[in-house]
Structure formats: C-alpha cells, structure tokens
C-alpha cells in the first residue's frame, strides 16, 4: 500500500542456464504471464536472466549480446510486457564498445530505460570485472526530457537501440544510466543489481533520498552458509529509514560452474 493505492508487484527466482536462450526465454515468459494473471503491475527478474549468469568468457563474444536482444525482441512480441506490465529484465548490453551488466525496463513494447550496474563483484567466487565494466555516469546533466517520467540524481545518456528493435517496434533510442521512473499514478520505481546492495554507498541510498518508493534488485548470488541472513539485513536496512518496498530476485540452480545459485524464499 502506497498512500491510498494498492499496488501488486511480482518477483521471481528462475532456474536459468548459461546460453540456454530458448529455455531461459520460456521461463521468463511464464513468469511474466503469471505476474500479469495475479494482477501485478511490476515484474522483477534475476540478474542476467536472458543469457544466464554463468556464461563466463562467452560474455566476451558479440554473439552473446546479439542473442540476448533477439530473445528480448521475441519476449516482447509474445506479449511479455503487454497490458501495462512493467518488466525489469536482466541482460548484458554493449554500449560504446564497452560491456555492461544491465537492467532493461520495458512496458507496452517500449524500452523505458536501461540501467547499467555500477559496482562489480570481484571477491570470492566472482570475477565480474573480467567481463563487464562498472558504469560511471557522465558529468554533464541531461535535462532535455522533462515530462518523460524519468528522474535521476546524475546525468544519463542515450542508447541507440539495435536495428532489429527499431524495425519491430519503431523505437530508436532509450535512456541509459542510473535512472528511476515515475509512473502516471505518481509511483516511483528504481533498481540496482546484486553487488550494488553490498557496497558502502549503495545506489538505493540516493534513490530513496530522491523519493523512490519501489527498488528492485536482480541478483545472481550463490549459496553460502549464513549469507542469506546477511542479505536480509541489508535489504531491511535499505528501507528502514526512508520506507518503501525493496524487491529481490535471484537466479537459482547450478548454471555457473560448480556453484549453486541461492533460491531466496
């Protein structure tokens, strides 16, 4: 309940597999359909759900990015984001020759924003900086899209969407950066990715101070004793002072090497 509005949101822990584009697509589509059937207006998916978190050096191949866009186009064509359902997908994105781990927010067949990950997980079992770059916002402010529903405490850029997306949906560019969305009913939505929650200056801090009430975190976290307890403490602390709703989605299963990705209850 936000103010006098009752809002239904959905999150999912999907059993995705590295490079299983067809299987991953079907599981994502099912989660979107179930969210819509239950009256949700926002659906959050895990980190890198379209290609699978454990692609490792396949993230260095252009084909992986191309296949992700092909899967995303098919998802939208098959109605995943129809009927006003805002879907928060996780996939890699190539921008200006640099690989980013991104959240792509789509509603009614339009990319509303692309949010790149700002902190890489490189400790323990993680080597994300081998494949991706931590995003640094540009220093100049972009205020040309007033009234677009976008808000941000920092500047953002414009992403040129692939030709296939333009041909299918007629959209040429989308905002790219550390953004949040304001819906027509006044509800504000922001997102962060996995490691962003664990850093000293987590991105949800500025989002909350900026009035964002829904924060989604798509993650690819592996199972470790007592890790869930720490994770829950971090999520609770994210909303303890400023209020709001913090949603978390994680991949589950053995899609990356010998690690088991945590199934968060």
PDB file of N, CA, C and O in Angstrom, residues 11 42-49 53 88-91 101-105 113-120 128 135 177-181 188-209 212-221 231-239 243 245-250:
ATOM      1  N   UNK A  11       8.049 -10.749  -8.054  1.00  0.00           N
ATOM      2  CA  UNK A  11       9.456 -11.086  -8.209  1.00  0.00           C
ATOM      3  C   UNK A  11       9.577 -12.591  -8.392  1.00  0.00           C
ATOM      4  O   UNK A  11       8.669 -13.338  -8.014  1.00  0.00           O
ATOM      5  N   UNK A  42       4.241  -4.617 -11.873  1.00  0.00           N
ATOM      6  CA  UNK A  42       5.709  -4.584 -11.988  1.00  0.00           C
ATOM      7  C   UNK A  42       6.245  -5.986 -11.740  1.00  0.00           C
ATOM      8  O   UNK A  42       5.889  -6.631 -10.760  1.00  0.00           O
ATOM      9  N   UNK A  43       7.093  -6.452 -12.664  1.00  0.00           N
ATOM     10  CA  UNK A  43       7.703  -7.779 -12.555  1.00  0.00           C
ATOM     11  C   UNK A  43       9.226  -7.647 -12.560  1.00  0.00           C
ATOM     12  O   UNK A  43       9.798  -7.069 -13.467  1.00  0.00           O
ATOM     13  N   UNK A  44       9.873  -8.172 -11.536  1.00  0.00           N
ATOM     14  CA  UNK A  44      11.322  -8.117 -11.402  1.00  0.00           C
ATOM     15  C   UNK A  44      11.927  -9.495 -11.663  1.00  0.00           C
ATOM     16  O   UNK A  44      11.475 -10.492 -11.106  1.00  0.00           O
ATOM     17  N   UNK A  45      12.954  -9.559 -12.519  1.00  0.00           N
ATOM     18  CA  UNK A  45      13.641 -10.810 -12.817  1.00  0.00           C
ATOM     19  C   UNK A  45      15.068 -10.799 -12.315  1.00  0.00           C
ATOM     20  O   UNK A  45      15.613  -9.746 -11.962  1.00  0.00           O
ATOM     21  N   UNK A  46      15.744 -11.951 -12.304  1.00  0.00           N
ATOM     22  CA  UNK A  46      17.114 -12.063 -11.787  1.00  0.00           C
ATOM     23  C   UNK A  46      18.146 -11.383 -12.679  1.00  0.00           C
ATOM     24  O   UNK A  46      17.866 -10.986 -13.817  1.00  0.00           O
ATOM     25  N   UNK A  47      19.354 -11.296 -12.173  1.00  0.00           N
ATOM     26  CA  UNK A  47      20.479 -10.722 -12.898  1.00  0.00           C
ATOM     27  C   UNK A  47      20.849 -11.590 -14.103  1.00  0.00           C
ATOM     28  O   UNK A  47      20.933 -12.817 -13.985  1.00  0.00           O
ATOM     29  N   UNK A  48      21.037 -10.968 -15.254  1.00  0.00           N
ATOM     30  CA  UNK A  48      21.460 -11.654 -16.482  1.00  0.00           C
ATOM     31  C   UNK A  48      20.576 -12.863 -16.797  1.00  0.00           C
ATOM     32  O   UNK A  48      21.048 -13.901 -17.258  1.00  0.00           O
ATOM     33  N   UNK A  49      19.276 -12.727 -16.571  1.00  0.00           N
ATOM     34  CA  UNK A  49      18.361 -13.856 -16.710  1.00  0.00           C
ATOM     35  C   UNK A  49      18.199 -14.323 -18.150  1.00  0.00           C
ATOM     36  O   UNK A  49      17.896 -15.494 -18.405  1.00  0.00           O
ATOM     37  N   UNK A  53      23.535 -16.348 -15.797  1.00  0.00           N
ATOM     38  CA  UNK A  53      24.623 -15.630 -15.130  1.00  0.00           C
ATOM     39  C   UNK A  53      25.996 -16.230 -15.435  1.00  0.00           C
ATOM     40  O   UNK A  53      26.993 -15.525 -15.502  1.00  0.00           O
ATOM     41  N   UNK A  88      11.185  -5.785 -15.621  1.00  0.00           N
ATOM     42  CA  UNK A  88      12.577  -5.441 -15.332  1.00  0.00           C
ATOM     43  C   UNK A  88      13.425  -6.670 -15.661  1.00  0.00           C
ATOM     44  O   UNK A  88      13.491  -7.618 -14.883  1.00  0.00           O
ATOM     45  N   UNK A  89      14.064  -6.662 -16.836  1.00  0.00           N
ATOM     46  CA  UNK A  89      14.840  -7.805 -17.312  1.00  0.00           C
ATOM     47  C   UNK A  89      16.329  -7.585 -17.052  1.00  0.00           C
ATOM     48  O   UNK A  89      16.817  -6.447 -17.090  1.00  0.00           O
ATOM     49  N   UNK A  90      17.063  -8.698 -16.850  1.00  0.00           N
ATOM     50  CA  UNK A  90      18.499  -8.630 -16.683  1.00  0.00           C
ATOM     51  C   UNK A  90      19.220  -9.205 -17.893  1.00  0.00           C
ATOM     52  O   UNK A  90      18.948 -10.342 -18.294  1.00  0.00           O
ATOM     53  N   UNK A  91      20.130  -8.420 -18.501  1.00  0.00           N
ATOM     54  CA  UNK A  91      20.858  -8.886 -19.676  1.00  0.00           C
ATOM     55  C   UNK A  91      22.116  -8.032 -19.881  1.00  0.00           C
ATOM     56  O   UNK A  91      22.195  -6.896 -19.410  1.00  0.00           O
ATOM     57  N   UNK A 101      26.655  -4.876 -17.497  1.00  0.00           N
ATOM     58  CA  UNK A 101      25.650  -5.764 -16.913  1.00  0.00           C
ATOM     59  C   UNK A 101      24.444  -4.887 -16.582  1.00  0.00           C
ATOM     60  O   UNK A 101      24.528  -4.034 -15.698  1.00  0.00           O
ATOM     61  N   UNK A 102      23.331  -5.083 -17.269  1.00  0.00           N
ATOM     62  CA  UNK A 102      22.251  -4.088 -17.227  1.00  0.00           C
ATOM     63  C   UNK A 102      20.903  -4.641 -16.775  1.00  0.00           C
ATOM     64  O   UNK A 102      20.633  -5.837 -16.851  1.00  0.00           O
ATOM     65  N   UNK A 103      20.081  -3.700 -16.345  1.00  0.00           N
ATOM     66  CA  UNK A 103      18.644  -3.903 -16.171  1.00  0.00           C
ATOM     67  C   UNK A 103      17.958  -3.165 -17.323  1.00  0.00           C
ATOM     68  O   UNK A 103      18.277  -1.995 -17.590  1.00  0.00           O
ATOM     69  N   UNK A 104      17.044  -3.833 -17.994  1.00  0.00           N
ATOM     70  CA  UNK A 104      16.301  -3.218 -19.099  1.00  0.00           C
ATOM     71  C   UNK A 104      14.830  -3.199 -18.715  1.00  0.00           C
ATOM     72  O   UNK A 104      14.217  -4.258 -18.535  1.00  0.00           O
ATOM     73  N   UNK A 105      14.259  -2.012 -18.557  1.00  0.00           N
ATOM     74  CA  UNK A 105      12.872  -1.866 -18.125  1.00  0.00           C
ATOM     75  C   UNK A 105      11.990  -1.554 -19.321  1.00  0.00           C
ATOM     76  O   UNK A 105      12.215  -0.552 -20.031  1.00  0.00           O
ATOM     77  N   UNK A 113      13.948   2.492 -19.964  1.00  0.00           N
ATOM     78  CA  UNK A 113      15.299   2.867 -19.566  1.00  0.00           C
ATOM     79  C   UNK A 113      16.183   1.624 -19.495  1.00  0.00           C
ATOM     80  O   UNK A 113      15.692   0.495 -19.357  1.00  0.00           O
ATOM     81  N   UNK A 114      17.492   1.855 -19.608  1.00  0.00           N
ATOM     82  CA  UNK A 114      18.494   0.801 -19.426  1.00  0.00           C
ATOM     83  C   UNK A 114      19.397   1.261 -18.297  1.00  0.00           C
ATOM     84  O   UNK A 114      20.004   2.332 -18.369  1.00  0.00           O
ATOM     85  N   UNK A 115      19.477   0.433 -17.265  1.00  0.00           N
ATOM     86  CA  UNK A 115      20.228   0.812 -16.074  1.00  0.00           C
ATOM     87  C   UNK A 115      21.442  -0.104 -15.909  1.00  0.00           C
ATOM     88  O   UNK A 115      21.322  -1.280 -15.560  1.00  0.00           O
ATOM     89  N   UNK A 116      22.683   0.396 -16.173  1.00  0.00           N
ATOM     90  CA  UNK A 116      23.884  -0.430 -16.035  1.00  0.00           C
ATOM     91  C   UNK A 116      24.323  -0.576 -14.578  1.00  0.00           C
ATOM     92  O   UNK A 116      24.090   0.313 -13.755  1.00  0.00           O
ATOM     93  N   UNK A 117      24.949  -1.689 -14.291  1.00  0.00           N
ATOM     94  CA  UNK A 117      25.453  -1.973 -12.941  1.00  0.00           C
ATOM     95  C   UNK A 117      26.643  -1.066 -12.638  1.00  0.00           C
ATOM     96  O   UNK A 117      27.521  -0.878 -13.477  1.00  0.00           O
ATOM     97  N   UNK A 118      26.696  -0.512 -11.424  1.00  0.00           N
ATOM     98  CA  UNK A 118      27.733   0.456 -11.078  1.00  0.00           C
ATOM     99  C   UNK A 118      28.847  -0.115 -10.211  1.00  0.00           C
ATOM    100  O   UNK A 118      29.877   0.541 -10.032  1.00  0.00           O
ATOM    101  N   UNK A 119      28.656  -1.324  -9.669  1.00  0.00           N
ATOM    102  CA  UNK A 119      29.682  -1.948  -8.816  1.00  0.00           C
ATOM    103  C   UNK A 119      29.838  -3.405  -9.224  1.00  0.00           C
ATOM    104  O   UNK A 119      28.845  -4.143  -9.290  1.00  0.00           O
ATOM    105  N   UNK A 120      31.070  -3.826  -9.479  1.00  0.00           N
ATOM    106  CA  UNK A 120      31.335  -5.197  -9.905  1.00  0.00           C
ATOM    107  C   UNK A 120      31.662  -6.096  -8.702  1.00  0.00           C
ATOM    108  O   UNK A 120      32.313  -5.664  -7.745  1.00  0.00           O
ATOM    109  N   UNK A 128      33.559 -10.505 -12.023  1.00  0.00           N
ATOM    110  CA  UNK A 128      32.735  -9.752 -12.961  1.00  0.00           C
ATOM    111  C   UNK A 128      33.526  -8.726 -13.766  1.00  0.00           C
ATOM    112  O   UNK A 128      33.171  -8.432 -14.913  1.00  0.00           O
ATOM    113  N   UNK A 135      29.725   1.014 -14.424  1.00  0.00           N
ATOM    114  CA  UNK A 135      29.281   2.228 -15.101  1.00  0.00           C
ATOM    115  C   UNK A 135      29.568   3.472 -14.265  1.00  0.00           C
ATOM    116  O   UNK A 135      29.304   3.498 -13.055  1.00  0.00           O
ATOM    117  N   UNK A 177      21.508   4.912 -18.091  1.00  0.00           N
ATOM    118  CA  UNK A 177      22.185   5.499 -16.939  1.00  0.00           C
ATOM    119  C   UNK A 177      21.537   5.104 -15.633  1.00  0.00           C
ATOM    120  O   UNK A 177      20.686   4.216 -15.579  1.00  0.00           O
ATOM    121  N   UNK A 178      21.937   5.766 -14.558  1.00  0.00           N
ATOM    122  CA  UNK A 178      21.419   5.468 -13.215  1.00  0.00           C
ATOM    123  C   UNK A 178      20.146   6.267 -12.993  1.00  0.00           C
ATOM    124  O   UNK A 178      20.149   7.325 -12.355  1.00  0.00           O
ATOM    125  N   UNK A 179      19.054   5.727 -13.505  1.00  0.00           N
ATOM    126  CA  UNK A 179      17.783   6.443 -13.561  1.00  0.00           C
ATOM    127  C   UNK A 179      16.733   5.819 -12.665  1.00  0.00           C
ATOM    128  O   UNK A 179      16.899   4.706 -12.152  1.00  0.00           O
ATOM    129  N   UNK A 180      15.633   6.512 -12.512  1.00  0.00           N
ATOM    130  CA  UNK A 180      14.425   5.955 -11.906  1.00  0.00           C
ATOM    131  C   UNK A 180      13.236   6.386 -12.746  1.00  0.00           C
ATOM    132  O   UNK A 180      13.340   7.297 -13.560  1.00  0.00           O
ATOM    133  N   UNK A 181      12.110   5.724 -12.543  1.00  0.00           N
ATOM    134  CA  UNK A 181      10.898   6.003 -13.309  1.00  0.00           C
ATOM    135  C   UNK A 181       9.808   6.546 -12.404  1.00  0.00           C
ATOM    136  O   UNK A 181       9.644   6.078 -11.275  1.00  0.00           O
ATOM    137  N   UNK A 188       7.012   5.841  -7.921  1.00  0.00           N
ATOM    138  CA  UNK A 188       8.381   5.915  -8.434  1.00  0.00           C
ATOM    139  C   UNK A 188       9.078   4.572  -8.261  1.00  0.00           C
ATOM    140  O   UNK A 188       8.960   3.922  -7.220  1.00  0.00           O
ATOM    141  N   UNK A 189       9.823   4.155  -9.299  1.00  0.00           N
ATOM    142  CA  UNK A 189      10.482   2.854  -9.320  1.00  0.00           C
ATOM    143  C   UNK A 189      11.943   3.036  -9.712  1.00  0.00           C
ATOM    144  O   UNK A 189      12.260   3.742 -10.675  1.00  0.00           O
ATOM    145  N   UNK A 190      12.824   2.401  -8.968  1.00  0.00           N
ATOM    146  CA  UNK A 190      14.247   2.405  -9.284  1.00  0.00           C
ATOM    147  C   UNK A 190      14.793   0.990  -9.177  1.00  0.00           C
ATOM    148  O   UNK A 190      14.095   0.075  -8.757  1.00  0.00           O
ATOM    149  N   UNK A 191      16.048   0.806  -9.571  1.00  0.00           N
ATOM    150  CA  UNK A 191      16.620  -0.537  -9.493  1.00  0.00           C
ATOM    151  C   UNK A 191      18.124  -0.479  -9.257  1.00  0.00           C
ATOM    152  O   UNK A 191      18.778   0.538  -9.542  1.00  0.00           O
ATOM    153  N   UNK A 192      18.636  -1.553  -8.724  1.00  0.00           N
ATOM    154  CA  UNK A 192      20.067  -1.769  -8.591  1.00  0.00           C
ATOM    155  C   UNK A 192      20.339  -3.240  -8.853  1.00  0.00           C
ATOM    156  O   UNK A 192      19.404  -4.035  -8.981  1.00  0.00           O
ATOM    157  N   UNK A 193      21.613  -3.624  -8.930  1.00  0.00           N
ATOM    158  CA  UNK A 193      21.965  -5.002  -9.285  1.00  0.00           C
ATOM    159  C   UNK A 193      22.916  -5.598  -8.266  1.00  0.00           C
ATOM    160  O   UNK A 193      24.013  -5.077  -8.055  1.00  0.00           O
ATOM    161  N   UNK A 194      22.479  -6.644  -7.604  1.00  0.00           N
ATOM    162  CA  UNK A 194      23.323  -7.507  -6.786  1.00  0.00           C
ATOM    163  C   UNK A 194      24.336  -6.751  -5.942  1.00  0.00           C
ATOM    164  O   UNK A 194      24.042  -6.278  -4.856  1.00  0.00           O
ATOM    165  N   UNK A 195      25.570  -6.612  -6.437  1.00  0.00           N
ATOM    166  CA  UNK A 195      26.674  -6.022  -5.674  1.00  0.00           C
ATOM    167  C   UNK A 195      26.387  -4.595  -5.230  1.00  0.00           C
ATOM    168  O   UNK A 195      26.937  -4.133  -4.217  1.00  0.00           O
ATOM    169  N   UNK A 196      25.529  -3.884  -5.970  1.00  0.00           N
ATOM    170  CA  UNK A 196      25.187  -2.519  -5.572  1.00  0.00           C
ATOM    171  C   UNK A 196      24.630  -2.469  -4.155  1.00  0.00           C
ATOM    172  O   UNK A 196      24.782  -1.456  -3.462  1.00  0.00           O
ATOM    173  N   UNK A 197      23.973  -3.542  -3.728  1.00  0.00           N
ATOM    174  CA  UNK A 197      23.403  -3.602  -2.379  1.00  0.00           C
ATOM    175  C   UNK A 197      24.485  -3.713  -1.312  1.00  0.00           C
ATOM    176  O   UNK A 197      24.293  -3.257  -0.191  1.00  0.00           O
ATOM    177  N   UNK A 198      25.629  -4.308  -1.644  1.00  0.00           N
ATOM    178  CA  UNK A 198      26.661  -4.644  -0.669  1.00  0.00           C
ATOM    179  C   UNK A 198      27.699  -3.537  -0.480  1.00  0.00           C
ATOM    180  O   UNK A 198      28.511  -3.600   0.450  1.00  0.00           O
ATOM    181  N   UNK A 199      27.722  -2.548  -1.340  1.00  0.00           N
ATOM    182  CA  UNK A 199      28.763  -1.524  -1.264  1.00  0.00           C
ATOM    183  C   UNK A 199      28.473  -0.514  -0.156  1.00  0.00           C
ATOM    184  O   UNK A 199      27.344  -0.405   0.326  1.00  0.00           O
ATOM    185  N   UNK A 200      29.527   0.245   0.213  1.00  0.00           N
ATOM    186  CA  UNK A 200      29.372   1.220   1.298  1.00  0.00           C
ATOM    187  C   UNK A 200      28.391   2.316   0.928  1.00  0.00           C
ATOM    188  O   UNK A 200      27.637   2.792   1.771  1.00  0.00           O
ATOM    189  N   UNK A 201      28.406   2.738  -0.328  1.00  0.00           N
ATOM    190  CA  UNK A 201      27.475   3.772  -0.783  1.00  0.00           C
ATOM    191  C   UNK A 201      26.525   3.158  -1.803  1.00  0.00           C
ATOM    192  O   UNK A 201      26.608   3.424  -3.001  1.00  0.00           O
ATOM    193  N   UNK A 202      25.619   2.348  -1.312  1.00  0.00           N
ATOM    194  CA  UNK A 202      24.685   1.639  -2.180  1.00  0.00           C
ATOM    195  C   UNK A 202      23.822   2.618  -2.966  1.00  0.00           C
ATOM    196  O   UNK A 202      23.459   3.692  -2.466  1.00  0.00           O
ATOM    197  N   UNK A 203      23.488   2.237  -4.179  1.00  0.00           N
ATOM    198  CA  UNK A 203      22.716   3.143  -5.036  1.00  0.00           C
ATOM    199  C   UNK A 203      21.302   3.377  -4.514  1.00  0.00           C
ATOM    200  O   UNK A 203      20.686   4.388  -4.860  1.00  0.00           O
ATOM    201  N   UNK A 204      20.786   2.453  -3.690  1.00  0.00           N
ATOM    202  CA  UNK A 204      19.426   2.667  -3.181  1.00  0.00           C
ATOM    203  C   UNK A 204      19.359   3.859  -2.218  1.00  0.00           C
ATOM    204  O   UNK A 204      18.273   4.381  -1.957  1.00  0.00           O
ATOM    205  N   UNK A 205      20.504   4.299  -1.705  1.00  0.00           N
ATOM    206  CA  UNK A 205      20.504   5.449  -0.789  1.00  0.00           C
ATOM    207  C   UNK A 205      20.028   6.699  -1.526  1.00  0.00           C
ATOM    208  O   UNK A 205      19.100   7.392  -1.094  1.00  0.00           O
ATOM    209  N   UNK A 206      20.668   7.009  -2.661  1.00  0.00           N
ATOM    210  CA  UNK A 206      20.257   8.176  -3.438  1.00  0.00           C
ATOM    211  C   UNK A 206      18.856   8.017  -4.014  1.00  0.00           C
ATOM    212  O   UNK A 206      18.106   8.990  -4.139  1.00  0.00           O
ATOM    213  N   UNK A 207      18.499   6.770  -4.378  1.00  0.00           N
ATOM    214  CA  UNK A 207      17.143   6.545  -4.876  1.00  0.00           C
ATOM    215  C   UNK A 207      16.107   6.882  -3.809  1.00  0.00           C
ATOM    216  O   UNK A 207      15.119   7.573  -4.074  1.00  0.00           O
ATOM    217  N   UNK A 208      16.337   6.412  -2.593  1.00  0.00           N
ATOM    218  CA  UNK A 208      15.397   6.674  -1.502  1.00  0.00           C
ATOM    219  C   UNK A 208      15.336   8.158  -1.166  1.00  0.00           C
ATOM    220  O   UNK A 208      14.254   8.720  -0.945  1.00  0.00           O
ATOM    221  N   UNK A 209      16.502   8.819  -1.140  1.00  0.00           N
ATOM    222  CA  UNK A 209      16.517  10.253  -0.858  1.00  0.00           C
ATOM    223  C   UNK A 209      15.825  11.046  -1.959  1.00  0.00           C
ATOM    224  O   UNK A 209      15.324  12.146  -1.718  1.00  0.00           O
ATOM    225  N   UNK A 212      12.152   7.656  -4.363  1.00  0.00           N
ATOM    226  CA  UNK A 212      11.771   6.395  -4.997  1.00  0.00           C
ATOM    227  C   UNK A 212      11.197   5.448  -3.938  1.00  0.00           C
ATOM    228  O   UNK A 212      11.810   5.231  -2.891  1.00  0.00           O
ATOM    229  N   UNK A 213      10.031   4.862  -4.226  1.00  0.00           N
ATOM    230  CA  UNK A 213       9.342   4.020  -3.249  1.00  0.00           C
ATOM    231  C   UNK A 213       9.479   2.527  -3.535  1.00  0.00           C
ATOM    232  O   UNK A 213       9.333   1.718  -2.634  1.00  0.00           O
ATOM    233  N   UNK A 214       9.744   2.175  -4.791  1.00  0.00           N
ATOM    234  CA  UNK A 214       9.955   0.762  -5.138  1.00  0.00           C
ATOM    235  C   UNK A 214      11.364   0.608  -5.693  1.00  0.00           C
ATOM    236  O   UNK A 214      11.727   1.271  -6.669  1.00  0.00           O
ATOM    237  N   UNK A 215      12.156  -0.267  -5.084  1.00  0.00           N
ATOM    238  CA  UNK A 215      13.507  -0.534  -5.556  1.00  0.00           C
ATOM    239  C   UNK A 215      13.637  -2.026  -5.819  1.00  0.00           C
ATOM    240  O   UNK A 215      13.397  -2.854  -4.938  1.00  0.00           O
ATOM    241  N   UNK A 216      13.998  -2.382  -7.060  1.00  0.00           N
ATOM    242  CA  UNK A 216      14.160  -3.783  -7.430  1.00  0.00           C
ATOM    243  C   UNK A 216      15.630  -4.144  -7.560  1.00  0.00           C
ATOM    244  O   UNK A 216      16.413  -3.374  -8.114  1.00  0.00           O
ATOM    245  N   UNK A 217      15.990  -5.316  -7.072  1.00  0.00           N
ATOM    246  CA  UNK A 217      17.376  -5.788  -7.162  1.00  0.00           C
ATOM    247  C   UNK A 217      17.385  -7.164  -7.816  1.00  0.00           C
ATOM    248  O   UNK A 217      16.953  -8.152  -7.222  1.00  0.00           O
ATOM    249  N   UNK A 218      17.886  -7.245  -9.055  1.00  0.00           N
ATOM    250  CA  UNK A 218      18.067  -8.522  -9.731  1.00  0.00           C
ATOM    251  C   UNK A 218      19.472  -9.025  -9.466  1.00  0.00           C
ATOM    252  O   UNK A 218      20.447  -8.316  -9.712  1.00  0.00           O
ATOM    253  N   UNK A 219      19.590 -10.273  -8.977  1.00  0.00           N
ATOM    254  CA  UNK A 219      20.882 -10.757  -8.491  1.00  0.00           C
ATOM    255  C   UNK A 219      21.201 -12.150  -9.027  1.00  0.00           C
ATOM    256  O   UNK A 219      20.324 -12.881  -9.503  1.00  0.00           O
ATOM    257  N   UNK A 220      22.501 -12.508  -8.931  1.00  0.00           N
ATOM    258  CA  UNK A 220      22.970 -13.856  -9.265  1.00  0.00           C
ATOM    259  C   UNK A 220      23.870 -14.348  -8.153  1.00  0.00           C
ATOM    260  O   UNK A 220      25.060 -14.591  -8.361  1.00  0.00           O
ATOM    261  N   UNK A 221      23.316 -14.487  -6.974  1.00  0.00           N
ATOM    262  CA  UNK A 221      24.088 -14.780  -5.766  1.00  0.00           C
ATOM    263  C   UNK A 221      24.134 -16.289  -5.490  1.00  0.00           C
ATOM    264  O   UNK A 221      23.126 -16.976  -5.565  1.00  0.00           O
ATOM    265  N   UNK A 231      22.180 -10.959   3.790  1.00  0.00           N
ATOM    266  CA  UNK A 231      21.460 -10.329   2.688  1.00  0.00           C
ATOM    267  C   UNK A 231      20.131  -9.729   3.158  1.00  0.00           C
ATOM    268  O   UNK A 231      19.767  -8.608   2.766  1.00  0.00           O
ATOM    269  N   UNK A 232      19.408 -10.451   3.982  1.00  0.00           N
ATOM    270  CA  UNK A 232      18.139  -9.944   4.504  1.00  0.00           C
ATOM    271  C   UNK A 232      18.348  -8.700   5.356  1.00  0.00           C
ATOM    272  O   UNK A 232      17.548  -7.749   5.301  1.00  0.00           O
ATOM    273  N   UNK A 233      19.417  -8.685   6.140  1.00  0.00           N
ATOM    274  CA  UNK A 233      19.718  -7.498   6.949  1.00  0.00           C
ATOM    275  C   UNK A 233      19.959  -6.280   6.064  1.00  0.00           C
ATOM    276  O   UNK A 233      19.508  -5.171   6.366  1.00  0.00           O
ATOM    277  N   UNK A 234      20.689  -6.478   4.962  1.00  0.00           N
ATOM    278  CA  UNK A 234      20.962  -5.375   4.044  1.00  0.00           C
ATOM    279  C   UNK A 234      19.678  -4.866   3.390  1.00  0.00           C
ATOM    280  O   UNK A 234      19.484  -3.652   3.233  1.00  0.00           O
ATOM    281  N   UNK A 235      18.791  -5.772   2.990  1.00  0.00           N
ATOM    282  CA  UNK A 235      17.542  -5.365   2.355  1.00  0.00           C
ATOM    283  C   UNK A 235      16.627  -4.636   3.335  1.00  0.00           C
ATOM    284  O   UNK A 235      15.974  -3.647   2.981  1.00  0.00           O
ATOM    285  N   UNK A 236      16.583  -5.125   4.571  1.00  0.00           N
ATOM    286  CA  UNK A 236      15.749  -4.460   5.582  1.00  0.00           C
ATOM    287  C   UNK A 236      16.281  -3.060   5.874  1.00  0.00           C
ATOM    288  O   UNK A 236      15.516  -2.095   5.994  1.00  0.00           O
ATOM    289  N   UNK A 237      17.611  -2.939   5.975  1.00  0.00           N
ATOM    290  CA  UNK A 237      18.193  -1.628   6.269  1.00  0.00           C
ATOM    291  C   UNK A 237      17.972  -0.640   5.132  1.00  0.00           C
ATOM    292  O   UNK A 237      17.962   0.572   5.345  1.00  0.00           O
ATOM    293  N   UNK A 238      17.787  -1.162   3.906  1.00  0.00           N
ATOM    294  CA  UNK A 238      17.581  -0.280   2.751  1.00  0.00           C
ATOM    295  C   UNK A 238      16.287   0.516   2.856  1.00  0.00           C
ATOM    296  O   UNK A 238      16.170   1.600   2.273  1.00  0.00           O
ATOM    297  N   UNK A 239      15.302  -0.025   3.570  1.00  0.00           N
ATOM    298  CA  UNK A 239      14.012   0.661   3.683  1.00  0.00           C
ATOM    299  C   UNK A 239      13.683   1.093   5.109  1.00  0.00           C
ATOM    300  O   UNK A 239      12.645   1.687   5.343  1.00  0.00           O
ATOM    301  N   UNK A 243      11.616   4.111   4.307  1.00  0.00           N
ATOM    302  CA  UNK A 243      10.399   3.396   3.950  1.00  0.00           C
ATOM    303  C   UNK A 243      10.450   2.881   2.530  1.00  0.00           C
ATOM    304  O   UNK A 243      11.502   2.807   1.902  1.00  0.00           O
ATOM    305  N   UNK A 245       9.422  -0.061  -0.606  1.00  0.00           N
ATOM    306  CA  UNK A 245       9.404  -1.513  -0.834  1.00  0.00           C
ATOM    307  C   UNK A 245      10.690  -1.909  -1.551  1.00  0.00           C
ATOM    308  O   UNK A 245      11.059  -1.286  -2.555  1.00  0.00           O
ATOM    309  N   UNK A 246      11.367  -2.931  -1.037  1.00  0.00           N
ATOM    310  CA  UNK A 246      12.588  -3.443  -1.668  1.00  0.00           C
ATOM    311  C   UNK A 246      12.312  -4.857  -2.164  1.00  0.00           C
ATOM    312  O   UNK A 246      11.979  -5.737  -1.386  1.00  0.00           O
ATOM    313  N   UNK A 247      12.446  -5.047  -3.487  1.00  0.00           N
ATOM    314  CA  UNK A 247      12.198  -6.358  -4.089  1.00  0.00           C
ATOM    315  C   UNK A 247      13.523  -6.994  -4.498  1.00  0.00           C
ATOM    316  O   UNK A 247      14.440  -6.301  -4.952  1.00  0.00           O
ATOM    317  N   UNK A 248      13.586  -8.324  -4.360  1.00  0.00           N
ATOM    318  CA  UNK A 248      14.818  -9.047  -4.668  1.00  0.00           C
ATOM    319  C   UNK A 248      14.487 -10.280  -5.504  1.00  0.00           C
ATOM    320  O   UNK A 248      13.552 -11.021  -5.187  1.00  0.00           O
ATOM    321  N   UNK A 249      15.250 -10.476  -6.581  1.00  0.00           N
ATOM    322  CA  UNK A 249      15.092 -11.658  -7.429  1.00  0.00           C
ATOM    323  C   UNK A 249      16.467 -12.278  -7.643  1.00  0.00           C
ATOM    324  O   UNK A 249      17.441 -11.563  -7.874  1.00  0.00           O
ATOM    325  N   UNK A 250      16.554 -13.601  -7.587  1.00  0.00           N
ATOM    326  CA  UNK A 250      17.838 -14.271  -7.735  1.00  0.00           C
ATOM    327  C   UNK A 250      17.698 -15.475  -8.663  1.00  0.00           C
ATOM    328  O   UNK A 250      16.665 -16.134  -8.690  1.00  0.00           O
TER     329      UNK A 250
END
